[in-house]
Coordinates of C-alpha atoms in Angstrom, one line a residue:
X1 CA 132.9 32.1 -37.3
X2 CA 130.1 30.0 -39.4
X3 CA 132.6 28.9 -42.1
X4 CA 134.2 27.3 -39.2
X5 CA 131.8 25.9 -37.6
X6 CA 130.9 24.3 -41.4
X7 CA 134.6 23.5 -41.7
X8 CA 134.7 21.3 -38.4
X9 CA 131.1 20.2 -38.5
X10 CA 132.4 18.8 -42.0
X11 CA 135.9 16.6 -40.3
X12 CA 133.8 15.6 -37.8
X13 CA 131.9 13.4 -40.0
X14 CA 134.8 12.3 -41.5
X15 CA 136.2 11.5 -38.2
X16 CA 133.0 9.5 -37.6
X17 CA 132.9 8.0 -40.3
X18 CA 137.1 7.0 -40.1
X19 CA 135.6 5.3 -36.8
X20 CA 133.2 3.0 -38.9
X21 CA 136.8 0.6 -39.6
X22 CA 136.9 0.9 -36.2
X23 CA 133.5 -1.3 -35.2
X24 CA 134.6 -4.4 -34.2
X25 CA 137.9 -4.3 -34.2
X26 CA 138.6 -1.7 -31.7
X27 CA 137.1 -3.7 -28.5
X28 CA 137.2 -2.8 -25.7
X29 CA 138.7 0.0 -26.7
X30 CA 136.4 2.6 -27.5
X31 CA 136.1 2.9 -32.1
X32 CA 137.8 6.5 -32.5
X33 CA 138.2 8.1 -35.9
X34 CA 140.0 11.5 -36.0
X35 CA 141.3 13.9 -38.6
X36 CA 144.1 16.1 -39.1
X37 CA 142.6 19.0 -40.0
X38 CA 145.1 21.5 -42.1
X39 CA 145.1 25.8 -40.9
X40 CA 143.8 26.2 -44.7
X41 CA 141.0 23.6 -44.1
X42 CA 142.0 20.3 -45.3
X43 CA 142.4 17.2 -43.9
X44 CA 145.8 16.3 -44.7
X45 CA 145.6 12.6 -43.5
X46 CA 143.3 9.9 -41.1
X47 CA 143.1 7.7 -38.8
X48 CA 141.4 4.7 -36.8
X49 CA 141.8 3.0 -33.5
X50 CA 143.3 -0.8 -34.1
X51 CA 143.0 -3.9 -32.2
X52 CA 144.2 -3.3 -28.7
X53 CA 147.8 -3.8 -28.7
X54 CA 147.0 -0.9 -31.8
X55 CA 148.2 2.8 -31.9
X56 CA 144.6 4.8 -31.1
X57 CA 143.3 6.6 -33.7
X58 CA 145.0 10.0 -33.0
X59 CA 148.7 7.8 -33.6
X60 CA 147.3 7.2 -36.4
X61 CA 146.5 9.7 -38.0
X62 CA 149.4 12.1 -36.8
X63 CA 152.0 9.8 -38.2
X64 CA 149.3 9.8 -41.7
X65 CA 150.3 13.1 -41.1
X66 CA 153.9 14.1 -40.2
X67 CA 155.1 17.4 -40.1
X68 CA 151.6 18.7 -42.2
X69 CA 150.5 17.8 -38.4
X70 CA 152.3 21.2 -36.1
X71 CA 150.2 23.6 -36.6
X72 CA 147.4 21.7 -37.1
X73 CA 143.6 20.6 -35.3
X74 CA 143.1 16.9 -34.8
X75 CA 139.1 16.1 -34.6
X76 CA 138.4 13.3 -32.8
X77 CA 135.0 11.5 -31.7
X78 CA 136.4 11.0 -27.9
X79 CA 138.5 13.5 -25.6
X80 CA 142.1 12.5 -26.9
X81 CA 142.8 9.9 -23.9
X82 CA 145.9 10.5 -21.4
X83 CA 146.8 7.6 -20.1
X84 CA 149.3 4.8 -20.4
X85 CA 148.5 1.5 -20.9
X86 CA 149.6 -0.9 -23.8
X87 CA 150.0 2.5 -25.7
X88 CA 151.2 6.3 -24.5
X89 CA 148.8 9.0 -23.6
X90 CA 147.4 10.1 -27.3
X91 CA 147.2 13.4 -25.5
X92 CA 151.0 13.6 -25.3
X93 CA 151.2 12.4 -28.8
X94 CA 149.0 15.6 -30.1
X95 CA 150.8 17.7 -27.4
X96 CA 154.9 16.1 -29.6
X97 CA 152.6 16.9 -32.7
X98 CA 152.4 20.7 -32.9
X99 CA 149.5 20.5 -32.6
X100 CA 147.2 23.9 -32.0
X101 CA 143.6 22.5 -31.6
X102 CA 142.2 19.8 -30.9
X103 CA 138.3 19.2 -30.9
X104 CA 136.6 16.3 -30.8
X105 CA 132.5 15.8 -29.4
X106 CA 132.3 12.7 -27.0
X107 CA 134.1 13.0 -23.5
X108 CA 136.1 10.0 -22.7
X109 CA 133.5 9.0 -19.2
X110 CA 135.7 6.0 -18.5
X111 CA 137.8 7.5 -15.8
X112 CA 141.0 5.6 -16.5
X113 CA 141.5 7.6 -19.6
X114 CA 139.6 10.9 -19.2
X115 CA 141.8 13.5 -18.6
X116 CA 142.7 14.9 -22.6
X117 CA 141.7 17.6 -22.4
X118 CA 143.0 19.0 -19.4
X119 CA 146.6 17.7 -20.4
X120 CA 146.2 19.4 -23.5
X121 CA 144.9 22.8 -22.3
X122 CA 147.9 22.9 -19.5
X123 CA 150.6 22.6 -23.2
X124 CA 148.4 25.5 -24.3
X125 CA 146.2 23.6 -26.8
X126 CA 143.0 25.2 -28.0
X127 CA 140.8 22.9 -26.8
X128 CA 136.8 22.4 -27.9
X129 CA 134.6 20.0 -26.3
X130 CA 130.9 19.5 -27.9
X131 CA 131.4 19.3 -31.3
X132 CA 128.3 16.6 -32.5
X133 CA 128.3 15.1 -29.7
X134 CA 124.9 14.0 -30.4
X135 CA 125.2 12.6 -33.2
X136 CA 129.2 11.2 -32.9
X137 CA 127.5 9.9 -29.4
X138 CA 124.4 7.8 -30.6
X139 CA 125.9 6.7 -33.8
X140 CA 129.8 4.3 -33.7
X141 CA 130.9 5.2 -29.8
X142 CA 126.8 3.8 -28.8
X143 CA 127.5 0.8 -27.7
X144 CA 131.1 1.6 -25.6
X145 CA 129.7 4.4 -23.8
X146 CA 126.5 1.5 -23.1
X147 CA 129.0 -0.2 -21.9
X148 CA 130.5 2.6 -19.8
X149 CA 128.0 3.2 -18.4
X150 CA 126.5 -0.6 -17.8
X151 CA 129.0 -2.8 -17.4
X152 CA 127.6 -4.9 -20.1
X153 CA 126.9 -5.1 -23.6
X154 CA 124.6 -3.1 -25.9
X155 CA 121.7 -6.3 -26.6
X156 CA 121.0 -6.5 -30.2
X157 CA 118.0 -8.7 -30.4
X158 CA 118.1 -9.5 -34.7
X159 CA 114.5 -10.8 -36.0
X160 CA 113.7 -11.7 -40.2
X161 CA 110.3 -12.4 -40.6
X162 CA 107.4 -12.4 -42.9
X163 CA 105.1 -9.4 -41.7
X164 CA 102.8 -11.6 -39.8
X165 CA 105.9 -12.5 -37.8
X166 CA 107.0 -15.8 -39.1
X167 CA 110.8 -16.8 -39.3
X168 CA 109.9 -20.0 -40.4
X169 CA 106.7 -22.6 -42.6
X170 CA 105.5 -24.9 -40.8
X171 CA 107.7 -27.9 -42.4
X172 CA 110.3 -25.6 -41.0
X173 CA 111.7 -24.3 -44.0
X174 CA 112.8 -20.6 -44.1
X175 CA 115.7 -19.7 -47.2
X176 CA 114.9 -17.3 -48.0
X177 CA 112.6 -15.0 -45.9
X178 CA 114.0 -11.9 -46.9
X179 CA 116.2 -10.4 -49.4
X180 CA 119.5 -9.9 -50.4
X181 CA 119.8 -6.8 -49.8
X182 CA 118.7 -7.2 -46.6
X183 CA 121.4 -10.5 -46.5
X184 CA 124.1 -8.4 -47.0
X185 CA 123.0 -5.6 -44.2
X186 CA 123.6 -8.6 -41.8
X187 CA 126.7 -9.2 -42.6
X188 CA 128.4 -6.2 -42.8
X189 CA 126.3 -5.1 -39.8
X190 CA 129.0 -8.4 -38.7
X191 CA 131.8 -7.4 -39.2
X192 CA 131.2 -4.9 -36.4
X193 CA 130.1 -6.7 -33.7
X194 CA 132.1 -9.1 -31.8
X195 CA 129.6 -11.6 -30.6
X196 CA 126.6 -13.1 -32.8
X197 CA 124.6 -15.4 -30.2
X198 CA 122.4 -19.0 -31.8
X199 CA 120.8 -21.6 -30.2
X200 CA 122.1 -24.9 -30.0
X201 CA 118.7 -25.6 -32.0
X202 CA 119.4 -23.2 -34.4
X203 CA 122.2 -24.7 -35.1
X204 CA 121.1 -28.4 -35.2
X205 CA 118.6 -27.6 -37.6
X206 CA 120.4 -25.0 -39.8
X207 CA 123.7 -26.2 -39.7
X208 CA 124.8 -22.1 -40.2
X209 CA 127.9 -20.9 -40.6
X210 CA 127.4 -17.5 -39.3
X211 CA 130.7 -15.6 -40.2
X212 CA 130.3 -12.2 -41.6
X213 CA 131.0 -11.9 -45.5
X214 CA 131.3 -9.8 -48.0
X215 CA 128.6 -9.5 -51.4
X216 CA 131.9 -12.2 -52.9
X217 CA 131.1 -13.8 -50.7
X218 CA 134.8 -14.0 -49.6
X219 CA 134.7 -13.4 -45.4
X220 CA 135.0 -10.3 -44.0
X221 CA 138.7 -9.0 -42.7
X222 CA 136.8 -9.3 -38.9
X223 CA 134.4 -11.8 -37.6
X224 CA 132.8 -12.3 -34.5
X225 CA 132.3 -14.8 -32.3
X226 CA 130.3 -17.6 -32.4
X227 CA 128.5 -18.1 -29.4
X228 CA 126.2 -21.5 -28.9
X229 CA 123.4 -20.7 -26.3
X230 CA 122.1 -24.0 -24.9
X231 CA 122.7 -28.3 -23.8
X232 CA 122.4 -29.8 -26.3
X233 CA 125.7 -31.2 -27.9
X234 CA 126.8 -29.4 -31.0
X235 CA 128.3 -31.9 -33.8
X236 CA 132.5 -31.9 -34.1
X237 CA 131.3 -31.5 -38.5
X238 CA 128.7 -28.6 -37.7
X239 CA 130.1 -25.1 -39.4
X240 CA 130.6 -23.1 -36.8
X241 CA 132.8 -25.4 -35.5
X242 CA 134.6 -24.3 -39.0
X243 CA 138.1 -22.3 -38.2
X244 CA 136.8 -19.5 -40.2
X245 CA 135.6 -17.3 -36.7
X246 CA 136.1 -18.1 -33.3
X247 CA 133.5 -20.8 -32.0
X248 CA 132.1 -20.7 -28.1
X249 CA 129.5 -22.8 -26.6
X250 CA 127.5 -21.7 -23.8
X251 CA 126.4 -24.9 -22.6
X252 CA 123.2 -22.9 -20.3
X253 CA 120.2 -21.1 -21.4
X254 CA 120.8 -18.0 -18.8
X255 CA 121.8 -14.8 -20.8
X256 CA 123.5 -13.2 -18.2
X257 CA 125.4 -16.9 -18.7
X258 CA 126.6 -15.6 -22.3
X259 CA 127.5 -12.4 -21.8
X260 CA 129.6 -12.9 -18.7
X261 CA 130.8 -16.1 -21.6
X262 CA 132.3 -12.7 -23.6
X263 CA 133.8 -10.1 -20.6
X264 CA 135.3 -7.6 -23.4
X265 CA 132.9 -7.5 -26.2
X266 CA 131.0 -4.2 -26.3
X267 CA 128.1 -4.7 -28.9
X268 CA 126.4 -7.8 -29.1
X269 CA 123.0 -9.4 -32.3
X270 CA 121.6 -12.7 -31.2
X271 CA 120.1 -13.9 -34.3
X272 CA 117.8 -16.7 -32.8
X273 CA 115.9 -18.3 -32.4
X274 CA 112.6 -17.1 -31.0
X275 CA 113.2 -19.0 -27.8
X276 CA 116.6 -17.6 -27.4
X277 CA 115.5 -13.2 -28.0
X278 CA 112.1 -14.8 -26.1
X279 CA 114.9 -15.2 -22.6
X280 CA 117.3 -12.1 -23.5
X281 CA 114.2 -9.6 -23.3
X282 CA 113.0 -11.7 -20.7
X283 CA 116.0 -10.8 -18.6
X284 CA 115.3 -7.9 -19.7
X285 CA 119.3 -7.9 -21.7
X286 CA 117.8 -6.5 -25.6
X287 CA 118.4 -2.7 -26.0
X288 CA 117.9 -2.9 -29.8
X289 CA 115.8 -4.8 -32.2
X290 CA 116.7 -4.2 -36.2
X291 CA 113.2 -6.2 -37.7
X292 CA 113.5 -7.4 -41.4
X293 CA 110.2 -7.7 -42.9
X294 CA 109.2 -9.2 -45.7
X295 CA 106.6 -8.4 -48.2
X296 CA 104.9 -12.1 -47.2
X297 CA 102.6 -14.1 -45.2
X298 CA 102.8 -17.2 -43.9
X299 CA 99.3 -17.3 -41.6
X300 CA 101.4 -20.3 -39.8
X301 CA 104.4 -21.7 -38.7
X302 CA 107.2 -20.8 -35.5
X303 CA 106.9 -16.8 -34.3
X304 CA 110.0 -14.3 -34.5
X305 CA 110.0 -13.7 -30.7
X306 CA 108.9 -17.2 -28.1
X307 CA 108.0 -16.1 -24.7
X308 CA 105.0 -18.6 -22.9
X309 CA 105.4 -16.9 -19.9
X310 CA 103.5 -13.8 -21.5
X311 CA 99.9 -13.7 -20.5
X312 CA 99.0 -10.4 -21.0
X313 CA 99.6 -7.2 -23.0
X314 CA 101.4 -5.8 -19.6
X315 CA 103.8 -8.4 -19.6
X316 CA 105.1 -7.1 -23.1
X317 CA 108.0 -4.8 -23.8
X318 CA 107.7 -1.3 -25.0
X319 CA 111.1 0.1 -27.5
X320 CA 110.5 3.4 -29.5
X321 CA 110.8 3.5 -33.8
X322 CA 114.3 4.9 -34.1
X323 CA 114.9 5.1 -37.7
X324 CA 112.6 2.9 -41.0
X325 CA 115.3 1.4 -43.7
X326 CA 113.1 -0.2 -47.0
X327 CA 115.6 -3.2 -47.9
X328 CA 115.2 -4.2 -51.7
X329 CA 111.3 -5.0 -51.4
X330 CA 111.9 -5.5 -47.3
X331 CA 111.8 -3.1 -45.0
X332 CA 113.5 -2.3 -41.6
X333 CA 112.8 -1.4 -38.3
X334 CA 114.8 -0.8 -36.0
X335 CA 113.6 0.2 -31.9
X336 CA 115.5 1.2 -28.9
X337 CA 114.4 1.0 -25.1
X338 CA 111.5 3.3 -25.2

Protein backbone atom coordinates (compact mmCIF):
# COMPACT_ATOMS: atom_id res chain seq x y z
CA UNK A 1 0.00 0.00 0.00
CA UNK A 2 2.83 2.45 0.85
CA UNK A 3 4.42 1.67 -2.52
CA UNK A 4 1.14 2.54 -4.25
CA UNK A 5 0.90 5.82 -2.33
CA UNK A 6 4.46 6.72 -3.22
CA UNK A 7 3.86 5.89 -6.88
CA UNK A 8 0.69 7.98 -7.00
CA UNK A 9 2.36 10.91 -5.26
CA UNK A 10 5.15 10.79 -7.83
CA UNK A 11 2.63 10.58 -10.67
CA UNK A 12 0.68 13.53 -9.31
CA UNK A 13 3.84 15.62 -9.14
CA UNK A 14 4.50 14.66 -12.75
CA UNK A 15 0.98 15.84 -13.61
CA UNK A 16 1.73 19.10 -11.77
CA UNK A 17 4.83 19.51 -13.90
CA UNK A 18 2.70 19.07 -17.00
CA UNK A 19 0.20 21.67 -15.78
CA UNK A 20 2.90 24.36 -15.62
CA UNK A 21 3.01 24.28 -19.43
CA UNK A 22 -0.68 25.26 -19.49
CA UNK A 23 -0.20 28.43 -17.43
CA UNK A 24 -1.18 31.44 -19.50
CA UNK A 25 -2.31 29.49 -22.56
CA UNK A 26 -5.38 27.83 -21.02
CA UNK A 27 -7.22 30.86 -19.58
CA UNK A 28 -10.03 31.12 -18.75
CA UNK A 29 -9.89 27.32 -18.48
CA UNK A 30 -7.83 25.81 -15.64
CA UNK A 31 -4.19 24.85 -16.26
CA UNK A 32 -4.53 21.12 -15.74
CA UNK A 33 -1.96 18.36 -16.09
CA UNK A 34 -2.59 14.64 -16.49
CA UNK A 35 -0.55 11.45 -16.74
CA UNK A 36 -1.59 7.89 -17.61
CA UNK A 37 -0.02 5.19 -15.40
CA UNK A 38 0.08 1.57 -16.55
CA UNK A 39 -0.92 -1.31 -14.24
CA UNK A 40 2.82 -1.89 -13.79
CA UNK A 41 3.33 1.64 -12.43
CA UNK A 42 4.91 3.22 -15.51
CA UNK A 43 3.86 6.60 -16.90
CA UNK A 44 2.89 5.87 -20.50
CA UNK A 45 1.50 9.28 -21.52
CA UNK A 46 1.32 12.89 -20.40
CA UNK A 47 -0.75 15.93 -21.31
CA UNK A 48 -1.77 19.45 -20.33
CA UNK A 49 -4.71 21.66 -21.20
CA UNK A 50 -4.47 23.39 -24.57
CA UNK A 51 -5.71 26.90 -25.47
CA UNK A 52 -9.51 27.43 -25.30
CA UNK A 53 -11.27 25.29 -27.85
CA UNK A 54 -8.47 22.73 -27.76
CA UNK A 55 -8.41 19.45 -25.83
CA UNK A 56 -8.18 19.27 -22.07
CA UNK A 57 -5.27 17.59 -20.32
CA UNK A 58 -7.01 14.21 -20.01
CA UNK A 59 -7.78 14.10 -23.72
CA UNK A 60 -4.20 14.96 -24.69
CA UNK A 61 -2.89 12.22 -22.42
CA UNK A 62 -5.45 9.64 -23.60
CA UNK A 63 -4.60 10.31 -27.24
CA UNK A 64 -0.91 9.88 -26.48
CA UNK A 65 -1.59 6.65 -24.56
CA UNK A 66 -3.77 5.01 -27.21
CA UNK A 67 -4.57 1.38 -26.35
CA UNK A 68 -2.31 1.59 -23.28
CA UNK A 69 -5.06 3.59 -21.54
CA UNK A 70 -7.27 0.49 -21.17
CA UNK A 71 -7.00 -0.76 -17.60
CA UNK A 72 -4.64 2.09 -16.63
CA UNK A 73 -4.85 4.85 -14.02
CA UNK A 74 -5.35 8.49 -14.96
CA UNK A 75 -3.73 10.92 -12.51
CA UNK A 76 -5.09 14.46 -12.93
CA UNK A 77 -4.54 17.68 -11.00
CA UNK A 78 -8.24 18.70 -11.19
CA UNK A 79 -11.44 16.65 -11.13
CA UNK A 80 -12.29 15.66 -14.72
CA UNK A 81 -15.04 17.84 -16.14
CA UNK A 82 -18.53 16.49 -16.76
CA UNK A 83 -19.96 19.05 -19.14
CA UNK A 84 -19.96 19.84 -22.83
CA UNK A 85 -18.59 23.24 -23.77
CA UNK A 86 -16.22 23.82 -26.66
CA UNK A 87 -15.04 20.26 -25.98
CA UNK A 88 -16.81 17.18 -24.69
CA UNK A 89 -16.79 15.91 -21.09
CA UNK A 90 -13.48 14.41 -19.99
CA UNK A 91 -15.31 11.98 -17.71
CA UNK A 92 -16.93 10.31 -20.73
CA UNK A 93 -13.62 10.21 -22.62
CA UNK A 94 -11.94 8.45 -19.68
CA UNK A 95 -14.76 5.90 -19.50
CA UNK A 96 -14.70 5.27 -23.26
CA UNK A 97 -10.90 4.78 -23.17
CA UNK A 98 -11.26 2.01 -20.59
CA UNK A 99 -9.48 3.79 -17.74
CA UNK A 100 -9.83 1.64 -14.61
CA UNK A 101 -8.94 4.24 -11.97
CA UNK A 102 -8.87 8.02 -11.77
CA UNK A 103 -6.88 9.86 -9.11
CA UNK A 104 -7.27 13.63 -8.87
CA UNK A 105 -6.05 16.30 -6.46
CA UNK A 106 -8.65 19.07 -6.33
CA UNK A 107 -12.43 18.92 -6.74
CA UNK A 108 -13.73 21.26 -9.44
CA UNK A 109 -15.41 24.24 -7.70
CA UNK A 110 -17.19 25.26 -10.90
CA UNK A 111 -20.75 23.88 -10.65
CA UNK A 112 -21.07 23.87 -14.44
CA UNK A 113 -18.11 21.52 -14.84
CA UNK A 114 -18.19 19.47 -11.63
CA UNK A 115 -19.71 16.02 -11.25
CA UNK A 116 -17.05 14.14 -13.16
CA UNK A 117 -16.05 12.05 -10.15
CA UNK A 118 -19.58 10.78 -9.61
CA UNK A 119 -20.07 10.06 -13.31
CA UNK A 120 -16.88 7.98 -13.28
CA UNK A 121 -17.98 6.07 -10.17
CA UNK A 122 -21.38 5.39 -11.72
CA UNK A 123 -19.56 3.81 -14.66
CA UNK A 124 -17.56 1.52 -12.38
CA UNK A 125 -14.31 3.48 -12.43
CA UNK A 126 -12.41 3.56 -9.13
CA UNK A 127 -12.00 7.20 -8.10
CA UNK A 128 -9.68 8.72 -5.50
CA UNK A 129 -9.85 12.43 -4.70
CA UNK A 130 -7.61 14.73 -2.67
CA UNK A 131 -4.21 13.28 -3.65
CA UNK A 132 -1.67 16.05 -2.79
CA UNK A 133 -4.57 18.52 -2.84
CA UNK A 134 -2.76 21.22 -0.82
CA UNK A 135 0.40 20.97 -2.90
CA UNK A 136 -1.54 21.14 -6.16
CA UNK A 137 -3.94 23.84 -4.94
CA UNK A 138 -1.04 26.04 -3.87
CA UNK A 139 0.81 25.34 -7.12
CA UNK A 140 -0.19 25.90 -10.76
CA UNK A 141 -3.92 25.84 -9.97
CA UNK A 142 -3.65 28.57 -7.34
CA UNK A 143 -4.57 31.54 -9.48
CA UNK A 144 -7.43 29.73 -11.27
CA UNK A 145 -8.91 28.53 -7.98
CA UNK A 146 -8.68 32.09 -6.65
CA UNK A 147 -10.69 33.34 -9.63
CA UNK A 148 -13.36 30.69 -9.06
CA UNK A 149 -13.73 31.79 -5.44
CA UNK A 150 -13.51 35.57 -5.88
CA UNK A 151 -14.69 36.25 -9.42
CA UNK A 152 -11.63 38.26 -10.44
CA UNK A 153 -8.03 37.62 -11.50
CA UNK A 154 -5.29 36.88 -8.99
CA UNK A 155 -3.02 39.94 -8.80
CA UNK A 156 0.72 39.79 -8.18
CA UNK A 157 2.61 43.04 -7.53
CA UNK A 158 6.20 42.73 -8.74
CA UNK A 159 8.90 44.95 -7.24
CA UNK A 160 12.58 45.15 -8.15
CA UNK A 161 14.42 47.43 -5.77
CA UNK A 162 17.55 48.16 -3.78
CA UNK A 163 17.80 47.13 -0.14
CA UNK A 164 16.48 50.56 0.85
CA UNK A 165 13.43 50.18 -1.41
CA UNK A 166 14.52 52.37 -4.32
CA UNK A 167 13.54 51.53 -7.90
CA UNK A 168 15.46 54.35 -9.55
CA UNK A 169 18.18 56.86 -8.76
CA UNK A 170 17.32 60.59 -8.50
CA UNK A 171 18.32 61.06 -12.16
CA UNK A 172 15.86 58.36 -13.20
CA UNK A 173 18.37 55.63 -14.02
CA UNK A 174 17.15 52.16 -13.06
CA UNK A 175 18.80 49.61 -15.40
CA UNK A 176 19.85 47.28 -14.06
CA UNK A 177 19.13 47.20 -10.32
CA UNK A 178 18.61 43.44 -10.18
CA UNK A 179 20.82 40.83 -11.82
CA UNK A 180 20.40 38.49 -14.76
CA UNK A 181 19.03 35.58 -12.69
CA UNK A 182 16.19 37.77 -11.40
CA UNK A 183 15.41 39.03 -14.88
CA UNK A 184 15.34 35.50 -16.30
CA UNK A 185 12.87 34.41 -13.64
CA UNK A 186 10.69 37.45 -14.30
CA UNK A 187 10.59 36.57 -18.00
CA UNK A 188 9.62 32.98 -17.21
CA UNK A 189 6.75 34.33 -15.14
CA UNK A 190 5.65 36.67 -17.93
CA UNK A 191 5.32 33.62 -20.18
CA UNK A 192 2.83 32.13 -17.68
CA UNK A 193 0.55 35.07 -16.91
CA UNK A 194 -2.40 36.58 -18.75
CA UNK A 195 -1.59 40.28 -18.44
CA UNK A 196 1.11 42.71 -17.30
CA UNK A 197 0.19 46.18 -16.02
CA UNK A 198 2.32 49.32 -15.97
CA UNK A 199 1.48 52.99 -15.86
CA UNK A 200 1.58 55.29 -18.86
CA UNK A 201 4.39 57.18 -17.07
CA UNK A 202 6.58 54.06 -17.15
CA UNK A 203 5.82 53.54 -20.84
CA UNK A 204 6.74 57.14 -21.69
CA UNK A 205 9.88 57.22 -19.53
CA UNK A 206 11.32 53.75 -20.21
CA UNK A 207 9.69 52.58 -23.47
CA UNK A 208 9.58 48.94 -22.27
CA UNK A 209 8.56 46.11 -24.57
CA UNK A 210 7.03 44.05 -21.69
CA UNK A 211 7.39 40.84 -23.68
CA UNK A 212 8.30 37.43 -22.32
CA UNK A 213 11.71 36.42 -23.65
CA UNK A 214 13.79 33.28 -23.47
CA UNK A 215 17.41 33.40 -22.21
CA UNK A 216 18.65 33.67 -25.80
CA UNK A 217 16.52 36.79 -26.35
CA UNK A 218 13.88 35.22 -28.55
CA UNK A 219 10.19 35.59 -27.77
CA UNK A 220 8.47 32.95 -25.65
CA UNK A 221 5.60 31.07 -27.28
CA UNK A 222 3.04 32.67 -24.95
CA UNK A 223 2.88 36.44 -24.54
CA UNK A 224 0.73 38.26 -21.97
CA UNK A 225 -1.51 41.20 -22.79
CA UNK A 226 0.48 44.38 -22.14
CA UNK A 227 -1.65 46.98 -20.34
CA UNK A 228 -0.84 50.67 -20.01
CA UNK A 229 -2.94 52.21 -17.23
CA UNK A 230 -3.38 55.99 -17.08
CA UNK A 231 -4.55 59.07 -18.92
CA UNK A 232 -1.43 60.07 -20.86
CA UNK A 233 -1.21 59.29 -24.56
CA UNK A 234 1.08 56.48 -25.67
CA UNK A 235 3.10 57.15 -28.81
CA UNK A 236 2.23 55.04 -31.84
CA UNK A 237 5.93 54.17 -32.06
CA UNK A 238 6.16 52.89 -28.46
CA UNK A 239 7.54 49.37 -28.22
CA UNK A 240 4.56 48.30 -26.12
CA UNK A 241 2.43 48.78 -29.26
CA UNK A 242 4.46 46.47 -31.51
CA UNK A 243 3.09 43.19 -32.86
CA UNK A 244 5.14 40.97 -30.53
CA UNK A 245 2.24 40.74 -28.05
CA UNK A 246 -1.26 42.17 -27.52
CA UNK A 247 -1.53 45.73 -26.20
CA UNK A 248 -4.37 47.38 -24.30
CA UNK A 249 -4.66 50.99 -23.14
CA UNK A 250 -6.90 51.52 -20.11
CA UNK A 251 -7.49 55.30 -19.74
CA UNK A 252 -8.18 55.18 -16.02
CA UNK A 253 -6.46 55.41 -12.65
CA UNK A 254 -8.85 52.84 -11.15
CA UNK A 255 -7.37 49.32 -10.84
CA UNK A 256 -10.87 47.83 -11.02
CA UNK A 257 -11.16 49.21 -14.56
CA UNK A 258 -7.94 47.44 -15.49
CA UNK A 259 -9.18 44.07 -14.26
CA UNK A 260 -12.53 44.59 -15.97
CA UNK A 261 -10.69 45.19 -19.25
CA UNK A 262 -9.37 41.59 -19.22
CA UNK A 263 -12.50 39.63 -18.21
CA UNK A 264 -11.03 36.22 -19.07
CA UNK A 265 -7.73 36.74 -17.25
CA UNK A 266 -6.77 34.43 -14.41
CA UNK A 267 -3.41 35.92 -13.38
CA UNK A 268 -2.38 39.58 -13.68
CA UNK A 269 1.06 40.92 -12.74
CA UNK A 270 1.46 44.60 -11.87
CA UNK A 271 5.01 45.67 -12.70
CA UNK A 272 4.70 49.29 -11.69
CA UNK A 273 5.68 52.02 -11.40
CA UNK A 274 5.30 53.05 -7.79
CA UNK A 275 2.03 54.95 -8.25
CA UNK A 276 0.35 52.05 -10.08
CA UNK A 277 1.37 49.51 -7.44
CA UNK A 278 0.23 51.96 -4.78
CA UNK A 279 -3.15 52.32 -6.48
CA UNK A 280 -3.65 48.54 -6.50
CA UNK A 281 -2.63 48.38 -2.83
CA UNK A 282 -5.04 51.20 -1.93
CA UNK A 283 -7.83 49.34 -3.76
CA UNK A 284 -6.99 46.15 -1.80
CA UNK A 285 -6.31 44.38 -5.09
CA UNK A 286 -2.87 42.95 -4.35
CA UNK A 287 -3.02 39.25 -3.52
CA UNK A 288 0.71 38.59 -3.63
CA UNK A 289 3.91 40.64 -3.62
CA UNK A 290 7.10 39.43 -5.27
CA UNK A 291 9.93 41.65 -4.12
CA UNK A 292 13.26 41.23 -5.91
CA UNK A 293 15.85 42.83 -3.62
CA UNK A 294 19.31 43.68 -4.97
CA UNK A 295 22.34 44.03 -2.65
CA UNK A 296 22.61 47.73 -3.38
CA UNK A 297 21.94 50.91 -1.39
CA UNK A 298 21.01 54.19 -3.07
CA UNK A 299 19.77 56.38 -0.23
CA UNK A 300 17.72 58.54 -2.57
CA UNK A 301 15.43 58.20 -5.57
CA UNK A 302 11.97 56.81 -6.27
CA UNK A 303 10.48 54.35 -3.78
CA UNK A 304 9.08 51.03 -4.98
CA UNK A 305 5.54 51.88 -3.84
CA UNK A 306 3.88 55.29 -3.68
CA UNK A 307 0.83 55.68 -1.44
CA UNK A 308 0.52 59.42 -0.68
CA UNK A 309 -2.60 59.01 1.48
CA UNK A 310 -0.80 56.87 4.08
CA UNK A 311 -0.08 58.81 7.28
CA UNK A 312 0.32 56.13 9.96
CA UNK A 313 1.55 52.55 10.36
CA UNK A 314 -2.05 51.41 10.76
CA UNK A 315 -2.55 52.18 7.06
CA UNK A 316 0.02 49.58 6.00
CA UNK A 317 -1.01 46.53 3.95
CA UNK A 318 0.12 43.44 5.84
CA UNK A 319 1.41 40.31 4.10
CA UNK A 320 2.80 36.95 5.22
CA UNK A 321 6.15 35.70 3.97
CA UNK A 322 5.52 32.64 1.80
CA UNK A 323 9.04 31.97 0.50
CA UNK A 324 12.53 33.40 0.20
CA UNK A 325 14.72 32.50 -2.79
CA UNK A 326 18.27 33.47 -3.69
CA UNK A 327 18.72 34.45 -7.35
CA UNK A 328 22.38 35.13 -8.02
CA UNK A 329 23.22 38.01 -5.69
CA UNK A 330 19.56 39.02 -5.39
CA UNK A 331 16.90 37.77 -3.00
CA UNK A 332 13.29 37.18 -4.02
CA UNK A 333 10.76 37.47 -1.17
CA UNK A 334 7.28 36.23 -2.03
CA UNK A 335 4.53 37.49 0.26
CA UNK A 336 0.84 36.61 0.28
CA UNK A 337 -2.17 38.12 1.99
CA UNK A 338 -1.84 37.68 5.74
